[in-house]
Amino acid sequence: MGKAERPHPADHGVRHLSERASPTRRVAQAVDALRHGWPVQVGSSPALLPVETAPNRAAASRRLLISAARAETLKLTNQREAAGGHAPVLMRAPELLDLTGALPIADPALDLANPLKGPFRAEPLEWQDEAVAAMALARIAGVLPAFLVDPRPEGEAVALEAGDLAEWSSPDNLSIATRAHLPIAREEEAEIVAFRSVDDMREHVALILGAPHSDRPPLVRLHSECLTGDIFGSLKCDCGPQLDGALGAMSAEAAWDGWGVLLYLRQEGRGIGLVNKLRAYRLQDEGVDTLEANRRLGLPEEARDFPLAARMLDLLGVGSIRLMTNNLEKVVALEDAGVKVIERVPHELPANPHNVRYLATKRDRAGHLLT
């Protein structure tokens, strides 16, 4: 079956199923719908069709739901400060927009090729909570946070409630799936532990180096997945060297009767996903920094879920840690979740010509410490 022939969820009564399903299952169905380009309906909102992925290019509307940062770029009449660039804005176009016409409005990477847009008018948003949830769903699905609002033809929408997201993202859903001995180059005495949540396809892992014991809290590193840095050795960030350096430090701990825990969190691109991270890279090539690139995409500058790491430590029976980080947000998030951080261990690697600006942005705008 080709892509154009893939059945719409309405053909199988998915909306009906959504109304009967658990909140976490409804979120999972909505995320799947956005990836396939099907409309969703959040509570009392109109049907929302994802601009990026919708297969029916004939669908059209005069109204779009976009981010505040994107609205500022498009110079809407009630332009607002976009410090909260992920916030939703309802806008009206002067004429019907199909998906081909809507995509350059949604994607700032297309601005240079499509400089003339509008004029647009912002409208009151009477379903604010539902719109915020829709933007979060787009981030989770890894698609651009932009929707045609009440499009025609509409099709059956996958339904959920705005409050479903809180239950879906609860750390309490996480559990240990399995564990095994895993000798690695840095340390032969290592164990890998896999974690997963109900209705969430991401599988997080912990790597335990050395023999766990209660006499000394482990050296712990929270490492968010970075395909480009961890696997391909990207020089645009410091993720690969940070990962290798953390494993080296934990191996040294193990050699002196200590131990370490590396938590590998499947939160690519600070939680915005691989494709959107690469979109941000493209914007960085045009001169903006990493945080500004996220904002222009209508995505949070920081969307990682650090309480998830606290839950992983709890499941491992670890209550007190020595945390390798220069990011105080990690310390605060773990302590707020009940983990005792008895020491912050600085973790900084030398810069290279390609990541000097990235590291400066983390220091100057994201509050990362130097030591």
Coordinates of C-alpha atoms in Angstrom, one line a residue:
M1 CA 0.0 0.0 0.0
G2 CA 1.5 3.4 -1.0
K3 CA 1.6 6.4 1.1
A4 CA -1.4 8.0 -0.6
E5 CA -3.5 4.8 0.0
R6 CA -2.8 4.6 3.8
P7 CA -6.2 4.4 5.5
H8 CA -7.3 7.4 7.5
P9 CA -8.1 6.7 11.2
A10 CA -11.8 7.4 10.6
D11 CA -12.0 4.3 8.4
H12 CA -11.4 2.2 11.5
G13 CA -13.4 4.3 14.0
V14 CA -10.3 5.7 15.7
R15 CA -12.1 8.8 17.0
H16 CA -14.6 6.5 18.7
L17 CA -11.8 4.4 20.2
S18 CA -10.0 7.6 21.4
E19 CA -13.1 8.6 23.4
R20 CA -13.0 5.2 25.2
A21 CA -9.2 4.9 25.6
S22 CA -7.1 5.9 28.5
P23 CA -5.5 9.4 28.5
T24 CA -2.1 8.1 27.8
R25 CA -3.4 6.0 24.9
R26 CA -5.3 9.0 23.5
V27 CA -2.0 11.0 23.5
A28 CA -0.2 8.1 21.7
Q29 CA -3.0 8.0 19.1
A30 CA -2.8 11.8 18.6
V31 CA 1.0 11.7 18.2
D32 CA 0.6 8.9 15.6
A33 CA -2.1 10.9 13.8
L34 CA 0.2 14.0 13.5
R35 CA 3.0 11.9 12.1
H36 CA 0.7 10.5 9.5
G37 CA -0.8 13.9 8.8
W38 CA -4.3 13.3 10.2
P39 CA -6.3 15.9 12.0
V40 CA -6.6 16.0 15.8
Q41 CA -9.2 17.7 18.0
V42 CA -8.1 18.7 21.5
G43 CA -11.1 19.1 23.8
S44 CA -13.4 21.9 22.4
S45 CA -10.9 23.1 19.8
P46 CA -11.7 22.9 16.1
A47 CA -10.1 20.2 14.0
L48 CA -6.4 20.9 13.6
L49 CA -4.5 19.6 10.6
P50 CA -0.7 19.5 10.8
V51 CA 0.7 21.6 8.0
E52 CA 3.9 19.6 7.5
T53 CA 2.6 16.1 7.2
A54 CA -1.0 16.2 5.9
P55 CA -1.2 14.0 2.8
N56 CA -4.4 15.7 1.4
R57 CA -2.8 18.8 -0.2
A58 CA -6.3 20.0 -1.3
A59 CA -7.2 20.7 2.4
A60 CA -7.5 24.5 3.0
S61 CA -8.4 27.1 5.6
R62 CA -8.0 30.8 6.2
R63 CA -7.0 30.2 9.8
L64 CA -3.7 28.8 11.1
L65 CA -2.4 28.0 14.5
I66 CA 1.2 29.0 14.8
S67 CA 3.7 30.0 17.5
A68 CA 4.1 33.4 19.0
A69 CA 7.7 33.7 17.7
R70 CA 6.6 32.8 14.2
A71 CA 3.7 35.4 14.5
E72 CA 6.2 38.0 15.4
T73 CA 8.3 37.2 12.4
L74 CA 5.2 37.5 10.2
K75 CA 4.5 40.9 11.7
L76 CA 0.9 40.3 12.8
T77 CA -1.0 43.4 13.8
N78 CA -1.0 42.6 17.4
Q79 CA 2.6 41.5 17.4
R80 CA 3.8 40.5 20.8
E81 CA 7.1 39.8 22.6
A82 CA 8.1 36.3 21.8
A83 CA 10.0 35.3 24.8
G84 CA 7.5 32.5 25.1
G85 CA 7.9 31.6 21.5
H86 CA 6.2 28.3 21.9
A87 CA 2.9 29.9 22.9
P88 CA 0.1 29.6 20.3
V89 CA -1.3 32.3 18.1
L90 CA -4.4 32.0 15.9
M91 CA -4.0 33.9 12.7
R92 CA -6.2 34.6 9.7
A93 CA -5.0 34.8 6.1
P94 CA -6.6 37.1 3.5
E95 CA -7.6 34.1 1.4
L96 CA -7.9 30.4 1.6
L97 CA -4.5 28.7 2.2
D98 CA -3.9 25.1 1.1
L99 CA -1.1 23.1 2.6
T100 CA 1.4 24.1 -0.1
G101 CA 0.7 27.7 0.6
A102 CA 0.7 27.2 4.4
L103 CA 4.1 25.4 4.6
P104 CA 6.3 28.5 3.9
I105 CA 4.3 30.3 6.7
A106 CA 5.0 27.5 9.1
D107 CA 8.7 26.8 8.3
P108 CA 11.2 29.7 8.9
A109 CA 13.8 27.7 6.9
L110 CA 11.8 28.6 3.8
D111 CA 11.8 32.4 4.4
L112 CA 14.6 33.2 2.0
A113 CA 12.9 31.4 -0.9
N114 CA 9.4 32.8 0.0
P115 CA 10.0 36.3 1.3
L116 CA 6.5 37.8 0.7
K117 CA 3.7 36.6 2.9
G118 CA 0.5 38.1 4.3
P119 CA -0.8 40.4 5.4
F120 CA -2.2 38.4 8.3
R121 CA -4.4 39.2 11.2
A122 CA -4.3 37.7 14.7
E123 CA -7.6 36.6 16.2
P124 CA -8.7 36.0 19.8
L125 CA -7.9 32.5 20.9
E126 CA -10.8 31.2 23.0
W127 CA -9.4 27.7 23.4
Q128 CA -6.0 28.6 24.8
D129 CA -5.3 25.4 26.9
E130 CA -6.3 23.2 23.9
A131 CA -4.0 25.2 21.6
V132 CA -1.1 24.9 24.0
A133 CA -1.6 21.1 24.2
A134 CA -1.7 21.0 20.3
M135 CA 1.7 22.7 20.2
A136 CA 3.1 20.3 22.7
L137 CA 1.7 17.4 20.7
A138 CA 3.5 18.7 17.6
R139 CA 6.8 18.8 19.5
I140 CA 6.4 15.3 20.8
A141 CA 5.5 14.1 17.3
G142 CA 8.6 15.9 15.9
V143 CA 6.7 18.0 13.4
L144 CA 6.4 21.7 12.9
P145 CA 4.1 23.4 15.4
A146 CA 1.6 24.7 12.8
F147 CA -1.9 23.7 12.0
L148 CA -4.7 24.5 9.5
V149 CA -7.7 25.3 11.7
D150 CA -11.0 23.7 10.8
P151 CA -9.8 22.8 7.3
R152 CA -12.1 21.7 4.5
P153 CA -12.3 18.9 3.6
E154 CA -11.7 18.0 7.3
G155 CA -11.9 14.3 7.7
E156 CA -12.5 12.6 11.1
A157 CA -10.2 13.9 13.8
V158 CA -8.5 11.9 16.5
A159 CA -9.8 13.3 19.8
L160 CA -8.2 13.8 23.2
E161 CA -8.3 16.2 26.1
A162 CA -5.8 18.9 26.9
G163 CA -5.2 17.3 30.4
D164 CA -4.3 14.0 28.8
L165 CA -0.7 15.2 28.2
A166 CA 0.1 15.5 31.9
E167 CA -0.8 11.9 32.6
W168 CA 1.1 10.7 29.5
S169 CA 4.3 12.5 30.6
S170 CA 4.1 11.4 34.2
P171 CA 7.4 9.8 35.4
D172 CA 5.3 7.3 37.3
N173 CA 4.6 5.5 34.0
L174 CA 8.2 4.6 33.7
S175 CA 9.4 1.0 34.6
I176 CA 12.4 -1.2 34.1
A177 CA 11.9 -3.4 31.1
T178 CA 15.1 -5.5 31.3
R179 CA 18.7 -5.4 32.3
A180 CA 21.9 -7.2 31.2
H181 CA 25.7 -7.3 31.6
L182 CA 27.3 -5.1 29.0
P183 CA 31.1 -4.9 28.9
I184 CA 32.1 -1.7 27.1
A185 CA 35.4 -0.2 25.9
R186 CA 35.7 2.0 29.0
E187 CA 34.7 -0.6 31.6
E188 CA 34.2 -4.4 31.4
E189 CA 32.2 -4.4 34.6
A190 CA 29.1 -2.6 33.3
E191 CA 25.4 -3.3 33.3
I192 CA 22.8 -1.8 31.0
V193 CA 19.2 -1.3 32.2
A194 CA 16.3 -0.4 29.8
F195 CA 13.3 1.6 30.8
R196 CA 10.0 2.4 29.0
S197 CA 6.7 4.0 29.7
V198 CA 3.1 3.0 28.7
D199 CA 2.2 4.4 25.3
D200 CA 5.6 6.1 24.8
M201 CA 7.8 4.6 22.1
R202 CA 11.0 6.1 23.6
E203 CA 13.2 3.7 25.5
H204 CA 15.7 5.2 27.9
V205 CA 18.7 3.4 29.3
A206 CA 21.0 3.5 32.3
L207 CA 24.6 2.3 32.1
I208 CA 26.0 1.2 35.5
L209 CA 29.8 1.1 35.7
G210 CA 31.4 -0.7 38.6
A211 CA 29.7 -2.5 41.4
P212 CA 26.9 -0.6 43.1
H213 CA 27.2 -0.2 46.8
S214 CA 25.9 2.1 49.5
D215 CA 29.2 3.3 51.0
R216 CA 29.7 5.9 48.3
P217 CA 27.0 7.7 46.2
P218 CA 27.6 7.1 42.5
L219 CA 28.9 9.6 40.0
V220 CA 26.0 10.3 37.8
R221 CA 25.7 11.9 34.4
L222 CA 22.4 12.8 32.6
H223 CA 23.1 12.6 28.9
S224 CA 20.4 13.4 26.4
E225 CA 20.6 11.5 23.1
C226 CA 22.5 13.3 20.3
L227 CA 22.7 11.2 17.1
T228 CA 24.9 13.8 15.4
G229 CA 27.4 14.1 18.3
D230 CA 27.3 10.7 19.9
I231 CA 27.4 8.6 16.7
F232 CA 28.8 10.8 13.9
G233 CA 31.2 12.9 16.0
S234 CA 29.6 16.2 15.1
L235 CA 31.8 19.2 15.9
K236 CA 28.8 21.6 16.2
C237 CA 28.2 20.5 19.8
D238 CA 30.2 18.9 22.7
C239 CA 27.9 15.9 23.2
G240 CA 30.1 13.2 22.0
P241 CA 33.2 14.3 24.0
Q242 CA 30.9 14.8 27.1
L243 CA 29.6 11.2 26.7
D244 CA 33.0 9.7 26.4
G245 CA 34.4 11.9 29.1
A246 CA 31.7 10.9 31.5
L247 CA 32.2 7.2 30.9
G248 CA 35.9 7.7 31.4
A249 CA 35.4 9.4 34.8
M250 CA 33.0 6.6 35.9
S251 CA 35.5 4.0 34.9
A252 CA 38.1 5.7 37.0
E253 CA 35.6 5.7 39.9
A254 CA 35.1 2.0 39.5
A255 CA 38.8 1.4 39.6
W256 CA 38.9 2.9 43.1
D257 CA 35.9 0.9 44.4
G258 CA 33.4 3.6 43.4
W259 CA 30.8 3.4 40.7
G260 CA 28.9 5.5 38.2
V261 CA 25.5 5.7 36.5
L262 CA 25.1 7.2 33.1
L263 CA 21.4 7.9 32.2
Y264 CA 20.9 8.0 28.5
L265 CA 17.7 10.0 27.9
R266 CA 16.0 9.7 24.5
Q267 CA 15.4 13.5 24.3
E268 CA 17.1 14.4 21.0
G269 CA 17.7 18.1 20.4
R270 CA 16.9 19.2 24.0
G271 CA 13.5 17.5 23.5
I272 CA 12.5 18.8 20.1
G273 CA 13.4 15.7 18.1
L274 CA 16.0 15.0 15.4
V275 CA 14.3 16.5 12.4
N276 CA 13.5 19.8 14.2
K277 CA 17.0 19.8 15.6
L278 CA 18.4 19.7 12.0
R279 CA 16.0 22.4 11.0
A280 CA 17.5 24.5 13.8
Y281 CA 21.0 23.7 12.5
R282 CA 19.9 25.1 9.1
L283 CA 18.8 28.3 10.8
Q284 CA 22.1 28.4 12.7
D285 CA 23.8 28.3 9.3
E286 CA 22.0 31.6 8.5
G287 CA 23.5 33.2 11.6
V288 CA 21.2 32.7 14.6
D289 CA 22.3 30.9 17.8
T290 CA 20.9 27.6 19.0
L291 CA 18.3 29.0 21.3
E292 CA 17.1 31.6 18.8
A293 CA 16.8 28.9 16.2
N294 CA 14.5 26.9 18.4
R295 CA 12.4 30.0 19.1
R296 CA 12.0 30.8 15.4
L297 CA 10.7 27.3 14.9
G298 CA 8.1 27.9 17.6
L299 CA 9.7 25.3 19.8
P300 CA 10.9 25.6 23.5
E301 CA 14.6 26.4 24.1
E302 CA 14.5 23.6 26.7
A303 CA 12.0 20.7 26.5
R304 CA 13.9 17.9 28.2
D305 CA 12.2 16.0 31.1
F306 CA 14.7 15.8 33.9
P307 CA 12.2 14.4 36.5
L308 CA 12.2 11.3 34.2
A309 CA 15.9 10.9 35.2
A310 CA 14.9 11.1 38.9
R311 CA 12.4 8.3 38.3
M312 CA 15.1 6.1 36.7
L313 CA 17.4 6.7 39.7
D314 CA 14.5 5.8 42.0
L315 CA 13.9 2.5 40.1
L316 CA 17.6 1.7 40.5
G317 CA 17.5 2.4 44.2
V318 CA 19.7 5.4 44.0
G319 CA 18.8 8.3 46.4
S320 CA 22.0 10.3 46.7
I321 CA 24.4 11.1 43.9
R322 CA 27.4 13.1 42.8
L323 CA 26.2 14.8 39.6
M324 CA 28.4 15.6 36.6
T325 CA 27.0 18.8 35.1
N326 CA 27.5 22.5 34.5
N327 CA 23.7 22.9 34.1
L328 CA 22.1 24.0 37.4
E329 CA 18.7 23.2 36.0
K330 CA 19.5 19.5 36.3
V331 CA 20.5 19.9 39.9
V332 CA 17.3 21.8 40.8
A333 CA 15.1 19.4 38.8
L334 CA 16.6 16.3 40.5
E335 CA 16.5 17.7 44.0
D336 CA 12.9 18.9 43.5
A337 CA 12.1 15.3 42.5
G338 CA 13.6 13.9 45.7
V339 CA 17.1 13.0 44.6
K340 CA 19.8 14.3 47.0
V341 CA 22.7 15.9 45.0
I342 CA 25.5 15.9 47.5
E343 CA 28.1 17.2 45.0
R344 CA 28.1 18.9 41.6
V345 CA 31.1 17.7 39.6
P346 CA 32.1 20.1 36.8
H347 CA 32.0 18.6 33.4
E348 CA 33.5 20.7 30.6
L349 CA 35.4 19.8 27.5
P350 CA 37.6 22.0 25.3
A351 CA 35.9 23.9 22.5
N352 CA 36.7 23.6 18.8
P353 CA 36.3 26.2 16.1
H354 CA 32.8 24.8 15.1
N355 CA 31.2 24.9 18.6
V356 CA 32.7 28.0 20.2
R357 CA 29.5 30.0 19.7
Y358 CA 27.3 27.0 20.8
L359 CA 29.2 26.8 24.1
A360 CA 29.1 30.5 24.6
T361 CA 25.3 30.5 24.1
K362 CA 25.0 27.8 26.8
R363 CA 27.1 29.8 29.1
D364 CA 25.7 33.3 28.4
R365 CA 22.0 32.6 27.7
A366 CA 21.3 29.2 29.2
G367 CA 23.1 29.8 32.5
H368 CA 25.6 26.9 32.2
L369 CA 28.6 27.3 34.5
L370 CA 32.2 27.2 33.4
T371 CA 33.4 25.0 36.2

